[in-house]
Structures are given as C-alpha cells and as structure tokens.
Coordinates of C-alpha atoms in Angstrom, one line a residue:
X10 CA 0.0 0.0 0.0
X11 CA 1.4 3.5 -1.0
X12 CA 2.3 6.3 1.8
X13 CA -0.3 8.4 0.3
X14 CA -3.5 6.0 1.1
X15 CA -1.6 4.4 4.2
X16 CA -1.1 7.4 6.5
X17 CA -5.0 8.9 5.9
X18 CA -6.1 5.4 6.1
X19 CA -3.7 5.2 9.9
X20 CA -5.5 8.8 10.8
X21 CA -8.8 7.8 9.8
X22 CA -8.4 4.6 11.8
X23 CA -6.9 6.6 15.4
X24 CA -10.1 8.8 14.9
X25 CA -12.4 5.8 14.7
X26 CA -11.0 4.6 18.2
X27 CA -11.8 7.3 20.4
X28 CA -15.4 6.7 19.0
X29 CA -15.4 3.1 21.3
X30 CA -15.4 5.9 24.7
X31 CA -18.2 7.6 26.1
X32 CA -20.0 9.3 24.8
X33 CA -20.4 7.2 21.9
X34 CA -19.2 3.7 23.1
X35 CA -19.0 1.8 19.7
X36 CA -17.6 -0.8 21.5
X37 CA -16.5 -2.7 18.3
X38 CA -14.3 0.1 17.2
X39 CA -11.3 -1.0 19.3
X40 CA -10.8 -4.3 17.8
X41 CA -11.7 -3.0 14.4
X42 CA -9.3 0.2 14.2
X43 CA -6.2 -1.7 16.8
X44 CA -6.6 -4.8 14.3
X45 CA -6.5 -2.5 11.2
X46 CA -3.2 -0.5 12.0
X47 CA -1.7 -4.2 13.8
X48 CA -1.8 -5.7 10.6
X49 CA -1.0 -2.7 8.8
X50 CA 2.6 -1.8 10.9
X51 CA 2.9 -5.6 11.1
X52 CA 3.9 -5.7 7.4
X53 CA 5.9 -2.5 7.1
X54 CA 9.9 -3.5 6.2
X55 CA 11.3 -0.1 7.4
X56 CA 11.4 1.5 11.0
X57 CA 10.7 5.1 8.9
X58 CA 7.1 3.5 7.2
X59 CA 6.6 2.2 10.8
X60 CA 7.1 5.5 12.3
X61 CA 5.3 7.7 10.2
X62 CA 2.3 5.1 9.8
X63 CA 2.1 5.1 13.5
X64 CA 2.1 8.8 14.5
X65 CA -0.6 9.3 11.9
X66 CA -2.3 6.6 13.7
X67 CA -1.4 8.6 17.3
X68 CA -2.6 11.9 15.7
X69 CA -6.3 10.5 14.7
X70 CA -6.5 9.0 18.0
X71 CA -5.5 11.9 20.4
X72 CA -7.2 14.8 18.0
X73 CA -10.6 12.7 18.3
X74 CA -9.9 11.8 21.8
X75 CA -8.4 14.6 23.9
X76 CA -9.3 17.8 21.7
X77 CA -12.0 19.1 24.8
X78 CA -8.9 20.5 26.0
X79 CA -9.4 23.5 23.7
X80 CA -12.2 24.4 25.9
X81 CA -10.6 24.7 28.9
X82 CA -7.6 26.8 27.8
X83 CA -9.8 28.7 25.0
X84 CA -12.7 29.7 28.0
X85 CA -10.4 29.7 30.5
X86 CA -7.1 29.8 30.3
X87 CA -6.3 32.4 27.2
X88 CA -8.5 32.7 24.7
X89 CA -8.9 31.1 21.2
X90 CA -5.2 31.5 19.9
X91 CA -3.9 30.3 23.4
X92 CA -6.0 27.3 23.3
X93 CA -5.4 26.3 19.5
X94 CA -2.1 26.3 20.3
X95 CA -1.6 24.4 23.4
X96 CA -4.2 21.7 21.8
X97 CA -2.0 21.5 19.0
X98 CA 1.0 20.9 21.1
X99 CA -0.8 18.2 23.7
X100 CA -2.7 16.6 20.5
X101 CA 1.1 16.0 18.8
X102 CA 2.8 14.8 22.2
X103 CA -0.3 12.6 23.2
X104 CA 0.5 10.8 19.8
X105 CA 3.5 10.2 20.7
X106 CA 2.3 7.5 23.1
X107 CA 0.6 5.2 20.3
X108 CA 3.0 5.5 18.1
X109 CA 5.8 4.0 20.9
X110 CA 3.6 0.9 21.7
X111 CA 3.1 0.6 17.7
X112 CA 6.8 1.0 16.7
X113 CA 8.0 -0.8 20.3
X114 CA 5.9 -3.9 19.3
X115 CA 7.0 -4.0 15.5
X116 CA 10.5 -3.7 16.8
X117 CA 10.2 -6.5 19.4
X118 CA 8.9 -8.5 16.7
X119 CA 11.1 -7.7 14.3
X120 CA 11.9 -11.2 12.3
X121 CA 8.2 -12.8 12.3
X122 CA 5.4 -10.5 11.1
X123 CA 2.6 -13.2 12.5
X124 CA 4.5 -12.8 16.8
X125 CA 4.4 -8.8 15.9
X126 CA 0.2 -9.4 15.1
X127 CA -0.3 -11.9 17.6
X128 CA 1.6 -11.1 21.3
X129 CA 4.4 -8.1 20.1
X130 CA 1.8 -5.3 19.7
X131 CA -0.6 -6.5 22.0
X132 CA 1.7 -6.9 24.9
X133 CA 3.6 -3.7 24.4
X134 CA 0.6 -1.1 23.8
X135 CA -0.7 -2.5 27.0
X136 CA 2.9 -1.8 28.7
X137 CA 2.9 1.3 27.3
X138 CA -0.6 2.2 28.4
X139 CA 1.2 1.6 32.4
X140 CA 3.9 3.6 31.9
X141 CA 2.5 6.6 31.1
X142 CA 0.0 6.3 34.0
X143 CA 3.1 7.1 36.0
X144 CA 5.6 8.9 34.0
X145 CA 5.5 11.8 34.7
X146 CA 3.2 12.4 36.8
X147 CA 0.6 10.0 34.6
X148 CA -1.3 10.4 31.8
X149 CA -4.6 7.7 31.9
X150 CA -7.0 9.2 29.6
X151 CA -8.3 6.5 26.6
X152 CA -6.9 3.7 27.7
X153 CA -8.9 0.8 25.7
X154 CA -9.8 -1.0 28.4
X155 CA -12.5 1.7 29.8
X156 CA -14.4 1.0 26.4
X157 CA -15.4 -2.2 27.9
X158 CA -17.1 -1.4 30.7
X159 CA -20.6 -2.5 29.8
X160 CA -19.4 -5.6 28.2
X161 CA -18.8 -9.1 29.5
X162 CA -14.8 -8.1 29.2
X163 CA -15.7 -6.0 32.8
X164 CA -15.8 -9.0 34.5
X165 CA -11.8 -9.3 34.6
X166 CA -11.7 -5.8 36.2
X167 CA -12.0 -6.7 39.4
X168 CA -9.3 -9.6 39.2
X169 CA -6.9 -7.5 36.6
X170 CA -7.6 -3.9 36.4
X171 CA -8.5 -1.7 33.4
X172 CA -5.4 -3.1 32.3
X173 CA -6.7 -6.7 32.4
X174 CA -9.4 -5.2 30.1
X175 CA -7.0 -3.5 27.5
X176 CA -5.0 -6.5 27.0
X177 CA -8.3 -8.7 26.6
X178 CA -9.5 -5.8 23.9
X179 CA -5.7 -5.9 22.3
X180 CA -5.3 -10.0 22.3
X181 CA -8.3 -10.0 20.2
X182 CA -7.4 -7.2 17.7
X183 CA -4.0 -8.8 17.1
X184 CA -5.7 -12.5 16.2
X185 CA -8.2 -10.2 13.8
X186 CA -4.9 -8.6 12.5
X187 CA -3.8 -11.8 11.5
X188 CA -7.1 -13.2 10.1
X189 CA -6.7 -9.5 7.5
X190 CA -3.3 -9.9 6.5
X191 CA -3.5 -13.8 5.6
X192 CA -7.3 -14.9 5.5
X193 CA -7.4 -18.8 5.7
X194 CA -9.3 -20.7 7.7
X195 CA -6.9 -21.5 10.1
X196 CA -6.6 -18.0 10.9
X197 CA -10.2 -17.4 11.5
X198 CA -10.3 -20.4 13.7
X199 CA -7.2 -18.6 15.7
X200 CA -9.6 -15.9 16.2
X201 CA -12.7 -17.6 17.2
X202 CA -10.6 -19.7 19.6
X203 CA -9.3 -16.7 20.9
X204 CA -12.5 -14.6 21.6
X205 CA -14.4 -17.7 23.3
X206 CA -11.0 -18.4 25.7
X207 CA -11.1 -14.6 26.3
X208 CA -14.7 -14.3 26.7
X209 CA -14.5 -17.9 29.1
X210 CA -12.0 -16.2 31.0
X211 CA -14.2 -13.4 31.8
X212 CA -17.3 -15.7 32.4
X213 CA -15.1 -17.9 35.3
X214 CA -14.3 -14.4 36.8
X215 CA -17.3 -12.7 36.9
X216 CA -17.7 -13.2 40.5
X217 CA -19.1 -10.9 43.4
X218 CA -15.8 -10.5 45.1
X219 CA -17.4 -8.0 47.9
X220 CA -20.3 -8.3 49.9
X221 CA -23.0 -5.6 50.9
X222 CA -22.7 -4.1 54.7
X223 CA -25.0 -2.2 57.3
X224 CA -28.4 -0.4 56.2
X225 CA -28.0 1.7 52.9
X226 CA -27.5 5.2 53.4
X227 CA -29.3 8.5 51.9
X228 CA -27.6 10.9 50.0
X229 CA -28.1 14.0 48.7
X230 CA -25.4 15.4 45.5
X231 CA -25.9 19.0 45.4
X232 CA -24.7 19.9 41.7
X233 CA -24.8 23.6 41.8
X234 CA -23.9 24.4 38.2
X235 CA -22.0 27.2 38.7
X236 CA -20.1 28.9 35.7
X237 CA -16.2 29.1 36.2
X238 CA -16.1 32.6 35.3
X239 CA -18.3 33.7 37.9
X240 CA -17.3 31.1 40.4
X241 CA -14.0 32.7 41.0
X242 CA -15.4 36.3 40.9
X243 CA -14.9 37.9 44.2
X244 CA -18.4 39.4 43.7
X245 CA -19.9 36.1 43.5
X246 CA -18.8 34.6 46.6
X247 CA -21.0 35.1 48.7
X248 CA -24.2 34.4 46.4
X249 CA -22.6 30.8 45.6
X250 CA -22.2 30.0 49.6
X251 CA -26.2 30.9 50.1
X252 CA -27.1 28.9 47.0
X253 CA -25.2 25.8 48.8
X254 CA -26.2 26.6 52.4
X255 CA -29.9 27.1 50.5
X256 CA -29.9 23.5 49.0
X257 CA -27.7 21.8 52.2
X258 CA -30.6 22.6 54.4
X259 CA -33.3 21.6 52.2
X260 CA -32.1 18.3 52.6
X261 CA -31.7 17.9 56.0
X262 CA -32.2 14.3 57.4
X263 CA -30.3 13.1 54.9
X264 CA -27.5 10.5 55.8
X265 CA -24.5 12.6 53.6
X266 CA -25.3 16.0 52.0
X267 CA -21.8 16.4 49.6
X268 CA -21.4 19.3 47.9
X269 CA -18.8 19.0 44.9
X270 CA -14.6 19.8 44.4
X271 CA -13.8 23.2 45.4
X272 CA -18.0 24.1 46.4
X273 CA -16.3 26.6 48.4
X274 CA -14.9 29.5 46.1
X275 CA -13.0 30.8 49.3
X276 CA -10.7 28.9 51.6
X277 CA -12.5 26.7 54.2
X278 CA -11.4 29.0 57.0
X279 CA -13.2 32.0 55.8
X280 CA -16.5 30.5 55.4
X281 CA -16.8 28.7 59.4
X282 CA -18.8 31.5 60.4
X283 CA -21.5 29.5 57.9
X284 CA -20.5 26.1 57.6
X285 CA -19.9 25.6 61.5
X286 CA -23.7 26.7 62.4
X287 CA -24.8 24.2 59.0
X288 CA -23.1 21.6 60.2
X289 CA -24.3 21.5 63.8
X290 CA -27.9 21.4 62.4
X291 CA -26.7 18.8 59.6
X292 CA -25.6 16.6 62.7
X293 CA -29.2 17.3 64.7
X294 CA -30.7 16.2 62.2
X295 CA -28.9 13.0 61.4
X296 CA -27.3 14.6 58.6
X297 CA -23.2 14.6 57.9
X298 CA -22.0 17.5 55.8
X299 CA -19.4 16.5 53.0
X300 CA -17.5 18.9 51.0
X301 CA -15.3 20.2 48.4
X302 CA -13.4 23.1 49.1
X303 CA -9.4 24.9 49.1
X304 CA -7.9 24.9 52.6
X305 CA -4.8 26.8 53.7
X306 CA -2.8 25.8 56.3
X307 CA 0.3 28.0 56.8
X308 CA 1.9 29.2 53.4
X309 CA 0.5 25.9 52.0
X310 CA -3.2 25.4 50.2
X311 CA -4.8 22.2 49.8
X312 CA -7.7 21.1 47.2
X313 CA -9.9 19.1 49.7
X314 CA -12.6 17.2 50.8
X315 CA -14.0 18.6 54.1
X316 CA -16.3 16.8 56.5
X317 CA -17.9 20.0 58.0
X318 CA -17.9 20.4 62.4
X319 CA -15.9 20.5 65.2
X320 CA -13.2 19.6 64.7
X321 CA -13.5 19.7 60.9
X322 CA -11.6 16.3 59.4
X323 CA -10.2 16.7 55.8
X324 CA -8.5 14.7 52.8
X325 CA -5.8 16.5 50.8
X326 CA -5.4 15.8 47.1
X327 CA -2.9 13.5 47.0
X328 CA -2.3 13.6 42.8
X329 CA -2.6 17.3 41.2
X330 CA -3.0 18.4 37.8
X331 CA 0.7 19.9 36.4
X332 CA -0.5 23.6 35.1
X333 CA -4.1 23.1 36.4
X334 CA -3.5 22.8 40.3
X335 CA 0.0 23.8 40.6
X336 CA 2.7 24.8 38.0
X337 CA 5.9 23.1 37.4
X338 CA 9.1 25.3 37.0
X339 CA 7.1 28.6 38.1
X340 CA 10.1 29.8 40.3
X341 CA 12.4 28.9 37.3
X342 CA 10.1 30.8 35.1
X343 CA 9.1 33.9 37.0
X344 CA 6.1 35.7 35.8
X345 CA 5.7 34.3 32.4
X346 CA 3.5 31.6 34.1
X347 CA 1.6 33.9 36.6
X348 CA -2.0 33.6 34.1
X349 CA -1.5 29.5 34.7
X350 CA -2.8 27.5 37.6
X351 CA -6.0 28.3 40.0
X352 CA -6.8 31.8 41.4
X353 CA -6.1 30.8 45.1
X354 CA -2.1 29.8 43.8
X355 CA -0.5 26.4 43.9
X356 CA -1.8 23.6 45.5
X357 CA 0.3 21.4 47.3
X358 CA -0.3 17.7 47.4
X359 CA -1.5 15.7 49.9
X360 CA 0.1 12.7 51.4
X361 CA -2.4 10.3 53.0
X362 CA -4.9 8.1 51.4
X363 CA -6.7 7.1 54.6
X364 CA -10.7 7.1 54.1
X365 CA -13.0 9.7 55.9
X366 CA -14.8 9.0 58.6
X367 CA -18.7 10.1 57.6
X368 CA -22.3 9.0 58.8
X369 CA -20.2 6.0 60.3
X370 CA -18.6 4.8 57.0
X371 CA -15.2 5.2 55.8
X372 CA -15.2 7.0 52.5
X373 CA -12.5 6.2 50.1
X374 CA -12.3 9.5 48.6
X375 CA -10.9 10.9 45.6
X376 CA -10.6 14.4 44.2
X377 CA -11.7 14.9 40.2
X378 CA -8.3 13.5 37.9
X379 CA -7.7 10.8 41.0
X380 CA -10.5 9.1 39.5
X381 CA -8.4 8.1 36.6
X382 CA -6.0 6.1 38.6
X383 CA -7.0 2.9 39.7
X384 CA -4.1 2.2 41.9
X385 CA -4.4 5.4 44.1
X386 CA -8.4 4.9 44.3
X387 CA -7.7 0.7 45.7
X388 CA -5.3 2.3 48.5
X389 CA -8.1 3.4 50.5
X390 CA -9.0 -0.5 50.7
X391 CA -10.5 -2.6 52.7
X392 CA -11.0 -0.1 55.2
X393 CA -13.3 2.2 53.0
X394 CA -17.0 0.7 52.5
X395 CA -17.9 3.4 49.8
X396 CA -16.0 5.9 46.9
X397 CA -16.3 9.3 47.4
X398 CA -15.7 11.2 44.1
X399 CA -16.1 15.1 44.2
X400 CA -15.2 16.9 40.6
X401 CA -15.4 20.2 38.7
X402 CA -16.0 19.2 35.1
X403 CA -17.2 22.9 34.3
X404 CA -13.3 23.3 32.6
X405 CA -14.6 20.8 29.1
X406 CA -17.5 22.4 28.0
X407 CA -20.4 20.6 26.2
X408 CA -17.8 17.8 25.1
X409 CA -17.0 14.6 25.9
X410 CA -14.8 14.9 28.6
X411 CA -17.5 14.9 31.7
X412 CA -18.7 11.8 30.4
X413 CA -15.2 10.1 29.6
X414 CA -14.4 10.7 33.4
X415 CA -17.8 9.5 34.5
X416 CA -17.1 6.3 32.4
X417 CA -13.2 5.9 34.0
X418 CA -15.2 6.8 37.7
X419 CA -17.1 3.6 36.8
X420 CA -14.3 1.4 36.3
X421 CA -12.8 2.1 39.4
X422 CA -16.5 1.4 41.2
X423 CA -15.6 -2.2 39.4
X424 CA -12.5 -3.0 40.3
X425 CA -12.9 -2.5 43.8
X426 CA -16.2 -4.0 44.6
X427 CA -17.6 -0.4 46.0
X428 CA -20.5 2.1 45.6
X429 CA -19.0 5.4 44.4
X430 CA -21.0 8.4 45.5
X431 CA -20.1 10.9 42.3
X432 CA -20.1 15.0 43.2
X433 CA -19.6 17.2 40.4
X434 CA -20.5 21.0 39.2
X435 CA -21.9 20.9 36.2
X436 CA -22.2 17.1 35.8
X437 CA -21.8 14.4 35.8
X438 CA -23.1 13.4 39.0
X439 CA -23.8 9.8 39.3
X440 CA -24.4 7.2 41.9
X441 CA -22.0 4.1 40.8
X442 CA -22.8 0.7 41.6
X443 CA -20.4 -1.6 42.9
X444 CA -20.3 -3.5 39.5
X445 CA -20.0 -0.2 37.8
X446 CA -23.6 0.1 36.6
X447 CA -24.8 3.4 36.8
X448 CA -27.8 3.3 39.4
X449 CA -28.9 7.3 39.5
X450 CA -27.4 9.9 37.3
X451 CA -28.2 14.0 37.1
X452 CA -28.1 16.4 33.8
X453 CA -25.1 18.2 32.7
X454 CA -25.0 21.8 32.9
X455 CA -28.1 22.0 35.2
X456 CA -28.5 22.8 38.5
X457 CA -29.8 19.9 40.4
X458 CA -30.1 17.7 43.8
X459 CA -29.4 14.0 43.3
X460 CA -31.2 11.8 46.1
X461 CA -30.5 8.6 46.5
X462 CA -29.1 5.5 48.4
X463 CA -25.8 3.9 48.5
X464 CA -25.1 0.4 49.8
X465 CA -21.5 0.1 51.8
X466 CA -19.5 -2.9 50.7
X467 CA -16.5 -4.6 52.8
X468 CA -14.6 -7.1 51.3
X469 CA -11.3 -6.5 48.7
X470 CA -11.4 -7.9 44.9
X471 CA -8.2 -9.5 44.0
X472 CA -7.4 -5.9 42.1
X473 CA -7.4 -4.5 45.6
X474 CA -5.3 -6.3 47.2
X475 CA -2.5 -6.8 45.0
X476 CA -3.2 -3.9 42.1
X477 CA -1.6 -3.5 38.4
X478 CA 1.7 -5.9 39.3
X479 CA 0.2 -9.5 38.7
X480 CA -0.9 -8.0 35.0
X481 CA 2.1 -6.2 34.8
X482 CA 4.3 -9.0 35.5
X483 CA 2.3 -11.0 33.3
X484 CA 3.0 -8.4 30.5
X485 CA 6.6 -8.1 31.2
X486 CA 7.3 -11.7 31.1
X487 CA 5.8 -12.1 28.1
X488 CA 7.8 -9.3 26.2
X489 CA 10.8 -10.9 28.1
X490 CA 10.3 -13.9 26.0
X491 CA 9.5 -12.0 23.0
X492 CA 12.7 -9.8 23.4
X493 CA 15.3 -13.5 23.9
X494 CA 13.7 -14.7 20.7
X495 CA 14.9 -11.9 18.7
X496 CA 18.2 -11.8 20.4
X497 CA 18.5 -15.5 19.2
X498 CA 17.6 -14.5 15.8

C-alpha cells in the first residue's frame, strides 16, 4: 500500500477509536481500528514507514480523543489562539504514546510479522498504556480498556484492572490482524478460539468479590452548576455559599449531604462563620456535611474534601494536575506563568490516602483527575466501604470529557467492589454501583439535587489487594520472551 493511502487510512483509523469511549461507546471500534493498523505496521519492512504510519495513527487517536482540551484553555485559560495552540501541542505529544507501543511492538517482533500481530503489539501497547499512568506524573486518559465497561470483558476488572481489560481488547485485535493480513481458515479459527478463551475467562471471573454491609445510606449530590467565570469572581462569593447553604438545608435528614470539588470559592477557614452553624444542624438532624473546598494551612493550600464540624476532618489531594493545580518550574520561570494555575495559587499535594470518617462509614475519597487512577483509588482498601468522588468538570465544555471521566469513575467502582457516590459541578453526578452500573445519574449543565441511596460494601477484589503488578508482571514476562527470541535471531 502506498504512503499516500496508508497514512490517511492510519488517521482515519486513530479517529475511529476514540469513537469506542463515552459518549459514543462503539464498542467494536477497538478491535476493528487496533486490528486494522496491527496488521497494517505488522507488514511495514522499514522502522521510517513504521514511524510515520504510527504517528498518523497517534494523531487520529489523540485529536478525536483529547481535543475538549481546547475548551478549557480557550474559555479559561487564554483565549482562542492560546487554546489552538496548546491543543496542538498536547494533541502531537499525546500521539506520541501510540505510536511508541506501535513502533516498540514492531521492533520486538522484528523477524516474524505473524508474533508482531499476535503477542508483540498487544503486549507492548498495553505496557505502554502503564507507563504513562506514571511517568511523569501519569497520563490515563483513553486507555482501551474503559471502552469495555458494559461488556462481559468487565468482569476481569475486578481480578486485573482496566489493564486486564486492554489486553483482553488488544489479544483480540492482534488475532483479527492476522485473520486480514493472511485470511485462511486456520486463521479465523485462531480468532474464534481466541474470543471464546477470552470471553470464558471473563465468564469464570465474573464473581461478586465483595459483599453488601450495614443499612444503605441516603444521600443528597448538590450539583450547583456554577459557571467558572463567575465562580471565581470575588463578587460572587458570597451568592454561591447561600445557593449551597440554600440546598444543604433543604435536605436535612439526609445521611450525607456532599457538595462538589472546590464548592467553596474561598478557603475553608473563611466560610466557618456559615459552615460551622450548618453543620451543627446537619448533625441534629442526622445529617453529615461533605464537601469540596481549598484549605490553607500556613503558606500551603490544599484542594480538599472537608467533613464539616468540630473539629473539621479533611482529605488532601494527593495527585494534582501539572498547570491546572500547581505549575511546574514557576520559580524557574518567573512571571511568564503567573496567568496558569488556580486563582487561590498552587496547591500542594496531599500525602495520605486514609478514608474519611462520615455517617459512620469510611469513605475512600478521591478528588476529580484521582478518578483516573486505579491504583491510588484501591489504597483506600479494605477499610473504606464506599468511593467518594467530588469533581469540577465545568473546565470541558459541552464535550466529551465529563462523560469520559464518569465512564473511568465507573471502572474504578468495578474494580474494587464499592459504591461510588459521584459530586460534580456541572455534571456528571452519578451514583455508581459496585459492579460499575450506573444506578442514579443527574443532567449536565443543570442545577440539580441528586437523592438517592448507597449500599457500603466490605470485602477486597483480588485488584485491591495486590493492584496492576500480577498483569504487569504477566505483561513483562511475556515481552521478556518475546525480546530472547529476537536476540536469538
């Protein structure tokens, strides 16, 4: 195939696969568009054809997958020209990424087209999708295994992680790769075999690894829709706190009343006067009093999760968004940065990922982008009995980003065998079931009070106790092997 109908055809193709993520879920599109450019990088004789091929590939995929990050710099952060630009620069490093696991597994099977289709690619995208969940300080979004989630491929969740789910959706695409490049019988067979071990696999597994615990509990979302521009307007502050303080007491007699990340546009401290007197009629009531909001303490600020009274108990955001939360290099750089970051300054991060203590649960809590990572959500097991997720997707917009998190906020409900109580904004807010089914779920961009109930859950899934390693391993090993053969050819 010429370079002039391969590389649109490799773009067309990394477009097609953000189209298998919410909102859309296509959940064929993985295997189709992964098994298209497999077998088309499986065939390529030259590391330059394999290069190009795959950035192509990398460019469809991140431009069709990450571009809502116009809206926040555009509306927020600079203007259009600020925000064309810096989406043009994240859109060509983000395709970077694919094309390392496409180029990586071509290179580790290097010497038999067929291993590159069937294990090389496969193993390595999925390696490649770990690593960047922690280099530098992680990048998670579109991993293929969240396009699974309401498939029978969810079942291995709880056992392997998202992870577990990529390299099912990968294994697959590679034995269809094969079936395109040389279609004989054999082949399909390979492929048929392959999906019904797979899809056996996830049948033995599919297994309720925790158990329900204690009386459900009420709870109350308080999604106060409130714009970012006037959210930080000094004006505004006080408006925002009586729309919350408005909706808290409506609801009073509620179990948990949570209001979502950074409610408060003012430090905690500076709002007492309200929240103290709130929170003592919260607790007469049988209510606790949950909320998002920046604390200072010293010359340090926190984002946080506050459980309002006396003596107020808080989590600290333990992983922050580089440029969004805090901003690498500012003292290096001096003012040119000053217009980056949040109006209250640079967050520090937090340390602990001990659960709150709240209408006499623990609450594993995490703080909007922690969602993303399974690992740091599973640390707050077994001792949390329900996920606490507070968020402020107001930054993306009418796009697909709000429901792309909800979908990764899901995942994690899975692979740890816990309700997730989901706080947002502007949407959207969601009570998660501890399968990952979405049991209650508000509007985006409206004002709104979700009620419902939540159901604690003790027990650990074998994803919470021992994480992303035994997959890992299993990965590694496998590219071990792959990487002696070609040394011995």
């Amino acid at each position: 195939m010429s370079r002039l109908i391969r590389l649109p055809l490799a773009l067309a193709a990394g477009g097609l696969l953000s189209l298998g993520f919410a909102p859309f879920d296509w959940i064929w599109t993985p295997f189709v568009t992964l098994a298209a450019i497999f077998a088309a990088v499986s065939v390529l004789s030259s590391l330059r054809a394999v290069l190009a091929t795959a950035y192509a590939f990398g460019l469809g995929y991140a431009g069709s997958g990450v571009y809502w990050i116009y809206h926040s710099i555009a509306d927020y952060g600079g203007g259009p020209l600020a925000g064309g630009v810096a989406t043009g620069v994240l859109v060509a490093l983000f395709a970077l990424i694919p094309t390392l696991a496409l180029a990586g597994g071509w290179w580790l099977g290097a010497g038999d087209r067929r291993r590159s289709r069937l294990l090389a690619l496969p193993l390595v995208w999925v390696a490649i999708e770990w690593v960047r969940s922690w280099l530098a300080t992680g990048a998670t979004w579109l991993s293929v295994g969240y396009t699974q989630i309401d498939t029978p491929l969810a079942a291995l969740a709880p056992v392997a992680g998202v992870y577990g789910v990529s390299l099912a959706v990968v294994l697959i695409a590679g034995v269809l790769a094969d079936a395109i490049v040389s279609p004989r019988p054999q082949r399909a067979g390979l492929a048929l075999g392959t999906v019904a071990l797979i899809a056996a696999a996830a049948w033995a597994l599919d297994d309720e690894w925790t158990r329900p615990v204690d009386a459900p509990l009420s709870v109350s979302i308080l999604q106060g829709n409130i714009d970012q521009a006037r959210k930080w307007d000094p004006d505004e502050r006080g408006a925002i706190l009586r729309e919350y303080l408005q909706m808290s007491r409506a609801r009073l007699g509620d179990d948990l009343i949570i209001w979502p990340e950074t409610a408060l546009p003012v430090f905690y401290r500076q709002a007492r006067q309200w929240l103290d007197p709130l929170a003592r009629e919260a607790r007469a009531a049988g209510s606790e009093l949950v909320l998002g909001a920046p604390v200072a303490r010293g010359d340090r600020r926190y984002n946080a999760v506050v459980v309002a009274g006396e003596p107020p108990r808080y989590y600290f955001k333990r992983h922050l968004v580089p440029f969004g939360e805090y901003v690498p290099f500012r003292d290096i750089a001096g003012g040119i940065l000053d217009f980056v970051g949040t109006p209250l300054g640079d967050f520090t991060a937090g340390r602990s990922a001990a659960p709150l203590t709240a209408a006499g649960h623990e609450l594993g809590v995490s703080i909007c982008y922690e969602v993303t990572f399974g690992a740091e959500v599973a640390a707050a097991l077994p001792a949390a009995d329900l996920l606490l997720n507070v968020s402020n997707d107001a930054w993306f917009g009418h796009s697909s980003a709000p429901w792309q998190h909800l979908q990764m906020a899901r995942m994690r409900a899975l692979e740890t065998g816990r309700e997730m109580i989901r706080a947002t904004n502007t949407g959207v807010s969601a009570i998660i079931g501890a399968d990952g089914g979405l049991r209650r779920m508000g509007p985006l961009f409206e004002a709104a009070v979700l009620t419902a109930t939540v159901q604690p859950y003790q027990g650990t899934t074998p994803y919470g106790r021992a994480g992303d390693w035994p997959l890992v391993g299993l990965v590694l090993a496998g590219m071990g092997g792959l990487l002696l053969r070609r040394r011995r050819r």
